Coordinates of C-alpha atoms and ligand atoms in Angstrom, one line a residue:
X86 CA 71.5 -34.2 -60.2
X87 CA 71.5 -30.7 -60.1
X88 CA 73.7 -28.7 -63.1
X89 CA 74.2 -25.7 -60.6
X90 CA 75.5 -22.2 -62.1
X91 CA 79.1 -21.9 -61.4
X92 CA 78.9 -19.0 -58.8
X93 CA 77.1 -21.9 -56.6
X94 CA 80.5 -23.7 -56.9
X95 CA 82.7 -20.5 -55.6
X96 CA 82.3 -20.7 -52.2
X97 CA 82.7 -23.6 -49.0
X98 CA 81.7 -27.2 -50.5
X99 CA 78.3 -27.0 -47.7
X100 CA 77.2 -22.9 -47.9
X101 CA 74.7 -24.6 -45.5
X102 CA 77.0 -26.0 -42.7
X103 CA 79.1 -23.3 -42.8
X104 CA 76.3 -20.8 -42.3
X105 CA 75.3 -23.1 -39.2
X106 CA 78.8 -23.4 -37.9
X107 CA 79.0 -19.6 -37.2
X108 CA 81.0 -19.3 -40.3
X109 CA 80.0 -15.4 -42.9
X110 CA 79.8 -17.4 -46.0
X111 CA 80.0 -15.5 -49.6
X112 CA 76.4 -16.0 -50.4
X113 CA 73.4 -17.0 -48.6
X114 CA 72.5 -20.6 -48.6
X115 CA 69.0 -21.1 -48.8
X116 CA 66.5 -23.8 -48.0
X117 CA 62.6 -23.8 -47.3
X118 CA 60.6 -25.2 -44.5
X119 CA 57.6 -27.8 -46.7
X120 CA 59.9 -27.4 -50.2
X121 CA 58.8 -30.8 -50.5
X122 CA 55.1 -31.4 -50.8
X123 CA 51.9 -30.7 -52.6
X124 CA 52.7 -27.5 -54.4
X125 CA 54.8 -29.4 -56.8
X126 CA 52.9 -31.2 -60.0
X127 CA 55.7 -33.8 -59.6
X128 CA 54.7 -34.7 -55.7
X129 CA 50.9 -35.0 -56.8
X130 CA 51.9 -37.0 -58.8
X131 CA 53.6 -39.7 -56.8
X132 CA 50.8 -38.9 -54.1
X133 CA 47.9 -39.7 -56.8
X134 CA 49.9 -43.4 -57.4
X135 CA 50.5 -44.1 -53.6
X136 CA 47.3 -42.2 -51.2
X137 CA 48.4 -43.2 -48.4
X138 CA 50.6 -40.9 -46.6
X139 CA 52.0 -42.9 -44.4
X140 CA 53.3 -45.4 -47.2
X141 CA 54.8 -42.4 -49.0
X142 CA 56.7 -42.0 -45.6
X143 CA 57.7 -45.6 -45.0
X144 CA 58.8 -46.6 -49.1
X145 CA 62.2 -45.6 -48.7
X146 CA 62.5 -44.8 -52.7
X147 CA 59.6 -42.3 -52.7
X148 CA 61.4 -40.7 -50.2
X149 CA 64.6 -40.3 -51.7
X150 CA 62.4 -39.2 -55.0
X151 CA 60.1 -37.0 -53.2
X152 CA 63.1 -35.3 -51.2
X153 CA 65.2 -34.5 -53.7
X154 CA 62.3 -33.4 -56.3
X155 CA 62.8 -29.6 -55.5
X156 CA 66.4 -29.9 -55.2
X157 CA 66.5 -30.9 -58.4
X158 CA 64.0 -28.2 -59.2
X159 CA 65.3 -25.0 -57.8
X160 CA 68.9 -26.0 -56.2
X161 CA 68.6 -25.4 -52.8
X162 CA 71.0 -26.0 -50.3
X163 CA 69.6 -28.2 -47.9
X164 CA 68.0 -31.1 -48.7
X165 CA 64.9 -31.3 -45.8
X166 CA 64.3 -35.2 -45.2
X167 CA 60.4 -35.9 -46.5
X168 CA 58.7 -37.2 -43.3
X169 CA 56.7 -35.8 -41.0
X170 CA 56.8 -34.8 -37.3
X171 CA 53.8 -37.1 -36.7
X172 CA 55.9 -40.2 -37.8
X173 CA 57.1 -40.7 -34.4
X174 CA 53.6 -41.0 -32.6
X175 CA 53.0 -43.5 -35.1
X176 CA 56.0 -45.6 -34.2
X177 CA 55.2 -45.0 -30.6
X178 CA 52.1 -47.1 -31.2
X179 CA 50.0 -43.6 -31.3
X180 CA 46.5 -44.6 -33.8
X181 CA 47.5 -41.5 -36.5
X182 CA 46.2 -41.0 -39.9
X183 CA 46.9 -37.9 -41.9
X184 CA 43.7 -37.3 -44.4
X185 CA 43.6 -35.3 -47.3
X186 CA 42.5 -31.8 -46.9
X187 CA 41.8 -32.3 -43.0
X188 CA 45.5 -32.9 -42.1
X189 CA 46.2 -35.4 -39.0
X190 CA 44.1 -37.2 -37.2
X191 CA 45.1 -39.3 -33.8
X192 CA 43.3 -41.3 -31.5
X193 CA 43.4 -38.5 -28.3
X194 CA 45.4 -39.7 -25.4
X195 CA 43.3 -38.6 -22.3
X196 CA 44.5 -41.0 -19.2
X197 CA 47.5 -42.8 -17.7
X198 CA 46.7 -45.9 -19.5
X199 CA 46.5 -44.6 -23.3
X200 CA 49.6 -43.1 -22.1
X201 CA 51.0 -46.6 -21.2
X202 CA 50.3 -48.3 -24.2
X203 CA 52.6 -45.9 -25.9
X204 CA 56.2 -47.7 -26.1
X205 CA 59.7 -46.2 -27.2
X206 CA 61.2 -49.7 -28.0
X207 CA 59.3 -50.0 -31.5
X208 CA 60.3 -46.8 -32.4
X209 CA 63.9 -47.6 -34.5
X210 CA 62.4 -50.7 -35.8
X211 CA 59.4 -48.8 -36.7
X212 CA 61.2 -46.3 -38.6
X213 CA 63.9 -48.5 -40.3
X214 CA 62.6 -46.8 -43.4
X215 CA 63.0 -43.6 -43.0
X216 CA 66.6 -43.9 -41.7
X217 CA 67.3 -46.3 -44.9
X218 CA 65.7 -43.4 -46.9
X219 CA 68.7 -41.0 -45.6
X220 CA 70.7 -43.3 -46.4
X221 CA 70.3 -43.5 -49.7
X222 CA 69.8 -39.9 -50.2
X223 CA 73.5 -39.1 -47.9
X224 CA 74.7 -40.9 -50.8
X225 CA 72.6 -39.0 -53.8
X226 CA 73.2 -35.7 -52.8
X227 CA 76.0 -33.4 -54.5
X228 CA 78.6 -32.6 -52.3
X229 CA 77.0 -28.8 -52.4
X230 CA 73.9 -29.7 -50.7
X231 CA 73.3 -30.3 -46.9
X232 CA 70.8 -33.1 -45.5
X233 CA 68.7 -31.7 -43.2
X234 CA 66.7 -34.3 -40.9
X235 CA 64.1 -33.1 -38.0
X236 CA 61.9 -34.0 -35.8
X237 CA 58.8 -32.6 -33.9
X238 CA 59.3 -31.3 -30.5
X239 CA 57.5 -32.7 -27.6
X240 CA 55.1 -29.8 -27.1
X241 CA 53.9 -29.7 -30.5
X242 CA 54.0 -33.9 -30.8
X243 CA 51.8 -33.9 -27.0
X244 CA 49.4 -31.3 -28.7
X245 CA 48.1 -33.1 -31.1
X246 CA 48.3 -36.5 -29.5
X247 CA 45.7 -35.2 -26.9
X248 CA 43.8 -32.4 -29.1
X249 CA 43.9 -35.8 -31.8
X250 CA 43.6 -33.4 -34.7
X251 CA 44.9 -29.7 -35.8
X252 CA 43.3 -27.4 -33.8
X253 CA 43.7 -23.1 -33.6
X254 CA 44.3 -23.1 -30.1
X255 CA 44.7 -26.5 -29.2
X256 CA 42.4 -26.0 -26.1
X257 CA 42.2 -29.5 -24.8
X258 CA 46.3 -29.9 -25.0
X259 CA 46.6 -26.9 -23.0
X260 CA 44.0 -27.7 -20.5
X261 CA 45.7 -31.4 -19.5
X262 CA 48.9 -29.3 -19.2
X263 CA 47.2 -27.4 -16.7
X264 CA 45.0 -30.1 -14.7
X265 CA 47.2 -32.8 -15.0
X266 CA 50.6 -31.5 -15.0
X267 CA 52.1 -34.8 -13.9
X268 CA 50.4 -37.1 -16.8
X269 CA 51.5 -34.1 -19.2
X270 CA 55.0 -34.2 -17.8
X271 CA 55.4 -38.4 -18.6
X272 CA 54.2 -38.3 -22.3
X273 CA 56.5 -34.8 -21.9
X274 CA 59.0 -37.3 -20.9
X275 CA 58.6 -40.3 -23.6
X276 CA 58.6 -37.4 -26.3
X277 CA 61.8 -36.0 -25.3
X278 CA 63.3 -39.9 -25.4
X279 CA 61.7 -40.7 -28.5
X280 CA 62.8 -37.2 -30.8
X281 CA 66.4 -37.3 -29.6
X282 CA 66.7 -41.1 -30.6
X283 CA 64.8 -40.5 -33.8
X284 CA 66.9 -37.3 -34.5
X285 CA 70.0 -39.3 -33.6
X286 CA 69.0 -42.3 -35.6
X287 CA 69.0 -39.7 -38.7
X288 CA 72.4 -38.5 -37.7
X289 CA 73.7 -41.8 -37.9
X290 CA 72.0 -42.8 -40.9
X291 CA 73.5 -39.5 -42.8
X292 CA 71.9 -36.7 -41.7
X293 CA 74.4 -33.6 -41.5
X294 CA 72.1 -30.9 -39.3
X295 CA 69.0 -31.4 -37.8
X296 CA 66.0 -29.3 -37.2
X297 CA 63.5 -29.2 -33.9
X298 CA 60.2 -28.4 -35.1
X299 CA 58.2 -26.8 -32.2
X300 CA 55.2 -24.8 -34.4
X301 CA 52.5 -24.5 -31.3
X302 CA 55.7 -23.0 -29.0
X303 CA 53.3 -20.0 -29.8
X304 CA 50.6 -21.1 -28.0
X305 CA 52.1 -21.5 -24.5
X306 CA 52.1 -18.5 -21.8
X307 CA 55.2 -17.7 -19.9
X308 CA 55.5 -20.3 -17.4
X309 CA 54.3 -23.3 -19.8
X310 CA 56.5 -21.8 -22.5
X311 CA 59.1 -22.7 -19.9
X312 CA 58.0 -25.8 -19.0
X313 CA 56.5 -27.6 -22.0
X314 CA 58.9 -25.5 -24.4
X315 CA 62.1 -24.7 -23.5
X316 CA 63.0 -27.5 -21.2
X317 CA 61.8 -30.1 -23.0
X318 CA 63.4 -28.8 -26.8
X319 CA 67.0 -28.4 -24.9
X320 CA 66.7 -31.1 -23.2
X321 CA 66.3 -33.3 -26.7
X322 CA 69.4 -30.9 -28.1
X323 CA 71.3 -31.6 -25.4
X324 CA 71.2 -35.4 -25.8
X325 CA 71.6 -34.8 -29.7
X326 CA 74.9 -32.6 -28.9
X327 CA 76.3 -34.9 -26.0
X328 CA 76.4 -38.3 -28.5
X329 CA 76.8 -35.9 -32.2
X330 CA 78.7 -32.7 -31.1
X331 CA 79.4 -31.8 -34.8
X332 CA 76.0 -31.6 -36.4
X333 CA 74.5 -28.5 -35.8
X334 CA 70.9 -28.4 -34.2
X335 CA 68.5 -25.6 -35.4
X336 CA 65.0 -25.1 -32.9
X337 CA 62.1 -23.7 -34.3
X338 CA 59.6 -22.5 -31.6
X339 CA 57.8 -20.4 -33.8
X340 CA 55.2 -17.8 -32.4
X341 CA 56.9 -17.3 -29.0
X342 CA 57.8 -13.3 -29.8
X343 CA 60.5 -12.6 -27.2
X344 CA 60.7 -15.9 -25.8
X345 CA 63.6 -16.5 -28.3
X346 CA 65.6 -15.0 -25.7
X347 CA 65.6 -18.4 -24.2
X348 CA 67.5 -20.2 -26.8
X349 CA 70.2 -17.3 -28.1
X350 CA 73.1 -18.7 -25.6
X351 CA 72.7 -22.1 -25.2
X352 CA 75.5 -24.3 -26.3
X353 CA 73.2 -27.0 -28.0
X354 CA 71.4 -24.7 -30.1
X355 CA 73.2 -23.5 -33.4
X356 CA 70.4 -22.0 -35.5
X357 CA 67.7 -20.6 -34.7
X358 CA 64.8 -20.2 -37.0
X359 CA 62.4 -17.2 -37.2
X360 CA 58.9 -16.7 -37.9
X361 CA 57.8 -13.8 -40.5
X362 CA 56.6 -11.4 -37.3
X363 CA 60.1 -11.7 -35.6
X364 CA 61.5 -7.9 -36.0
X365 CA 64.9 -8.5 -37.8
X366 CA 66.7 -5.5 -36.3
X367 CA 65.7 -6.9 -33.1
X368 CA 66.7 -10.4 -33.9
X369 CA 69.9 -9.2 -34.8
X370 CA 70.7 -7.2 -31.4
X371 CA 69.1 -9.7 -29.4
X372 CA 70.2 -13.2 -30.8
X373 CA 73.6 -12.6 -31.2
X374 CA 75.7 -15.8 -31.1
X375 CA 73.3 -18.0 -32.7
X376 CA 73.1 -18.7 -36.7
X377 CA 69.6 -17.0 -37.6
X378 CA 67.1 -18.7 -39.9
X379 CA 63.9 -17.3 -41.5
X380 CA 61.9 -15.5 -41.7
X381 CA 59.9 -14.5 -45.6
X382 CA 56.4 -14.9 -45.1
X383 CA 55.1 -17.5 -46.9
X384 CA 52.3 -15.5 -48.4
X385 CA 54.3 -12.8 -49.8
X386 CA 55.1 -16.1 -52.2
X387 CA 51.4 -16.1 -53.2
X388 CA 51.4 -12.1 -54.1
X389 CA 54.9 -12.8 -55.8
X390 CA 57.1 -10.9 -58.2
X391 CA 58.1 -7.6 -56.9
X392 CA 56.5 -8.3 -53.0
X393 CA 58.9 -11.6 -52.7
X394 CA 61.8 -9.2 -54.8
X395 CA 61.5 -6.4 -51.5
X396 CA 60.8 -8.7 -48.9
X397 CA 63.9 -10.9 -50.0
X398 CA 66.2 -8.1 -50.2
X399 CA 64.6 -6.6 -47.2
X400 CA 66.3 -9.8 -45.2
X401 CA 69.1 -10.3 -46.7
X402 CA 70.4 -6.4 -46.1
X403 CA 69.0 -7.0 -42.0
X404 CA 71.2 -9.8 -41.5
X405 CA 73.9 -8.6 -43.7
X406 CA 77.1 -9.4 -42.4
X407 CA 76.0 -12.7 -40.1
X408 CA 76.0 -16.1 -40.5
X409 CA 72.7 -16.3 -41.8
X410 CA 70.4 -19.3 -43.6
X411 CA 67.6 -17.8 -45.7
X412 CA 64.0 -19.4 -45.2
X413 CA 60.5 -19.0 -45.2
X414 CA 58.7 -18.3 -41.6
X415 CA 57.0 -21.3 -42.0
X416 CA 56.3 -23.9 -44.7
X417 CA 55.7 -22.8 -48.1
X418 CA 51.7 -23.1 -48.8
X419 CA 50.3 -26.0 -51.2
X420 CA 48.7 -22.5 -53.6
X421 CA 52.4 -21.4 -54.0
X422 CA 53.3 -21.2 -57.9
X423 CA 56.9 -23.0 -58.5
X424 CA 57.9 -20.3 -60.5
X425 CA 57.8 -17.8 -57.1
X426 CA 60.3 -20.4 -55.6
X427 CA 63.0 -20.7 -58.4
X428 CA 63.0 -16.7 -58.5
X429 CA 63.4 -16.9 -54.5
X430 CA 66.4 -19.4 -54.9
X431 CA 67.8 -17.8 -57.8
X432 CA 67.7 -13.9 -55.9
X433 CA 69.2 -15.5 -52.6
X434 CA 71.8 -17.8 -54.1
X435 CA 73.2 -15.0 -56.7
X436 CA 76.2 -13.0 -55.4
X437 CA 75.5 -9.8 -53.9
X438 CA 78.0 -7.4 -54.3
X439 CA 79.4 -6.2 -50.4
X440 CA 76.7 -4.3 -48.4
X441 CA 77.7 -0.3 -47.7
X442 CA 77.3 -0.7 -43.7
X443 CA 76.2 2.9 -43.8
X444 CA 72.8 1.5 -44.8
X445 CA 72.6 -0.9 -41.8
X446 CA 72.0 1.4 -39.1
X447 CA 68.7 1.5 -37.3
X448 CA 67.1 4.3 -38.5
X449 CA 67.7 7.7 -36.4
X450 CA 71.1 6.7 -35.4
X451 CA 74.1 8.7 -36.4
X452 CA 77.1 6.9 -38.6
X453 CA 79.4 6.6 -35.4
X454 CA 77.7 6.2 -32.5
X455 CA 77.5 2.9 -31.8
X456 CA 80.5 0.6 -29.6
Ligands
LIG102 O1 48.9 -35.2 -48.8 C1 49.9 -34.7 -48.3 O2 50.9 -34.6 -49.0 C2 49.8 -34.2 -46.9 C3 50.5 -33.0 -46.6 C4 51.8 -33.2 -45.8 C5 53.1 -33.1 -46.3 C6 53.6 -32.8 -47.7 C7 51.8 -33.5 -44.4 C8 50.7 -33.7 -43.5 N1 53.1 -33.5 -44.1 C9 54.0 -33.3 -45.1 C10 55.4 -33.3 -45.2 C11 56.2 -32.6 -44.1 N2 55.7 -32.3 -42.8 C12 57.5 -32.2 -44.1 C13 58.3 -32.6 -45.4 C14 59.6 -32.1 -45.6 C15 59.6 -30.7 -46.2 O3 59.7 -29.7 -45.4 O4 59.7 -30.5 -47.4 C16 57.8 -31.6 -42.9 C17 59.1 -31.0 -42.5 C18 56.7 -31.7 -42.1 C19 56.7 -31.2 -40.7 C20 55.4 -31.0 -40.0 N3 54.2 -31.8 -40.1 C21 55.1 -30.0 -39.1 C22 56.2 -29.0 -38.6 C23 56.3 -27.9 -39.6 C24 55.1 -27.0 -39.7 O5 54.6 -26.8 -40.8 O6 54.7 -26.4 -38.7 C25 53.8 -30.1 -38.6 C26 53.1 -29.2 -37.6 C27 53.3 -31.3 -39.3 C28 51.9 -31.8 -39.1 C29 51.2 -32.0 -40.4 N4 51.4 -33.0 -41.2 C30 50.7 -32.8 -42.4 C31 50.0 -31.6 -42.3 C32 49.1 -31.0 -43.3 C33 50.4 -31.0 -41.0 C34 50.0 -29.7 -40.4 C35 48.7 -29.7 -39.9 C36 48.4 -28.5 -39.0 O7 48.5 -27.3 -39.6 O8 48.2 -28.6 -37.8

């Protein structure tokens, strides 16, 4: 698939895993959140021959081709499933449509009995594709390259069942949460059933590390940060961990500031991933014992050249010295020019010679007075 430079081949067979396992690898493995998708010629392509989203989703060889179009490209080292989060209110029985230019659209669940209709049994059948896609692609892959599956988390899956489209503050999710904390708490309860068996189903199928996509975590105050975040997201590791205890789980509750706290020492959670206004330095006192993710902001990509040159190196030297998995903050944006994205690979995946610690001390603090 991929002819990779032969530094690529120096170190651990999965950069990737290793990274997630706790394990300082030799280089940086690298991966990006949306490296699938509409800022590649070759995706608008197949999405020009086949419109419907949804069928792009469910035709297990688009998938595979899709997937593995900017591996091919740029060499990553994880391989992200194409999908979507919103493929699991659809097997649920969930009306959703994702429209060009307008993003999803579902039919808002307001009362007990939309919430009813909703069933968990259809949901492997449903999906049968997608978990023959991983399939075929455990089986494409070079042995370099990890297969990353996900899944949305409840909060961000409940949000825009009841908001029933994107939304900047996703007022009317937020208000059933509040009136109607019991309703809230049984779809709470269906999501959490229907991500772990949909993350496990990708396990099983081939997937080698899993991701828990929580992007509206942001949006929740302390108490429902609590509540409709953290609960629910370990609940579904927990249940991933329990039946798969070898395939590492990263959570993504982007936007929650210090409320990453919550996941640093939890046994389920292996990685965590960062958005771009998480302070490194901090990161790095605070989430100890946790593989960090993250966190280049996807529009320093559009500026390019030297600002993606600084940021990169910026992150790499912050993290120096950790198990770390270089990403974006958030999916890379449909404007992005490919080119930005092979330098980004190409910086992170080349060899950096051993970092002088002298240059990794907060800034004021004196060469030896730290434990
Ligand atoms: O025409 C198109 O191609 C539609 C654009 C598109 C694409 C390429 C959508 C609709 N989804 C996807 C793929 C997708 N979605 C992937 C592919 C794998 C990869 O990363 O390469 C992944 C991981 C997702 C996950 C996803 N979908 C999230 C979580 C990550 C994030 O960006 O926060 C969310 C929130 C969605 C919902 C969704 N689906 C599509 C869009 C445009 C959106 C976002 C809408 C919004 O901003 O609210």
């Amino acid at each position: 698939l991929h002819k990779s430079p032969d530094h690529r081949n120096l170190v651990l067979p999965k950069p990737l895993l290793a990274a997630l396992r706790g394990e300082l690898t030799p280089r940086v493995p690298i991966w990006l959140m949306r490296q699938a998708g509409r800022y590649l010629p070759e995706y608008r392509e197949i999405r020009a021959r086949t419109p419907r989203f949804f069928e792009r989703c469910y035709t297990p060889e688009l998938v595979v081709e899709i997937t593995l179009q900017p591996v091919r490209r740029f060499g990553m080292d994880g391989a992200i499933l194409f999908s979507d989060i919103l493929v699991v209110v659809d097997a649920l029985g969930g009306e959703v449509e994702i429209l060009e230019g307008r993003g999803p659209v579902v039919e808002p669940l307001a009362d007990a009995r939309a919430l009813e209709r909703l069933s968990a049994e259809r949901l492997r059948p449903h999906l049968e594709p997608v978990y023959e896609a991983v399939r075929l692609l455990a089986r494409a892959l070079p042995e370099r390259i990890t297969l990353i599956g996900f899944a949305g988390a409840p909060w961000t899956l409940a949000a825009y069942m009841v908001e029933g489209e994107t939304s900047r503050d996703f007022h009317r999710a937020r208000r059933l949460a509040r009136a109607e904390p019991d309703l809230f708490a049984r779809l709470i309860g269906l999501l959490i059933d229907a991500t772990s068996d949909h993350l496990m189903a990708q396990i099983e199928a081939g997937a080698e590390a899993v991701q828990i996509f929580d992007s509206w975590a942001g949006l929740l105050p302390e108490t429902e940060f609590e509540r409709w975040c953290v609960r629910p997201v370990l609940a579904v590791a927990e249940r991933v961990k329990a039946r798969h205890p070898a395939v590492p789980v990263i959570v993504f509750p982007r936007g929650v500031g210090a409320g990453y706290r919550r996941f640093r020492d939890e046994p389920a959670v292996d990685g965590l991933s960062l958005d771009a206004t998480v302070p490194l330095l901090w990161a790095r006192e605070e989430l100890a014992g946790v593989c960090l993710q993250g966190n280049l902001d996807p529009i320093a990509l559009l500026a390019g050249g030297a600002v993606v040159e600084r940021e990169t190196d910026r992150i790499l030297d912050a993290l120096a010295g950790r198990p770390f998995v270089f990403n974006l903050g958030h999916g890379v944006l449909p404007e992005t020019d490919p080119a930005e994205v092979q330098a980004l690979v190409e910086r992170v995946q080349r060899l950096r010679p051993p970092i002088d610690p002298a240059r990794h001390r907060p800034a004021g603090e004196a060469p030896d007075d730290r434990p």
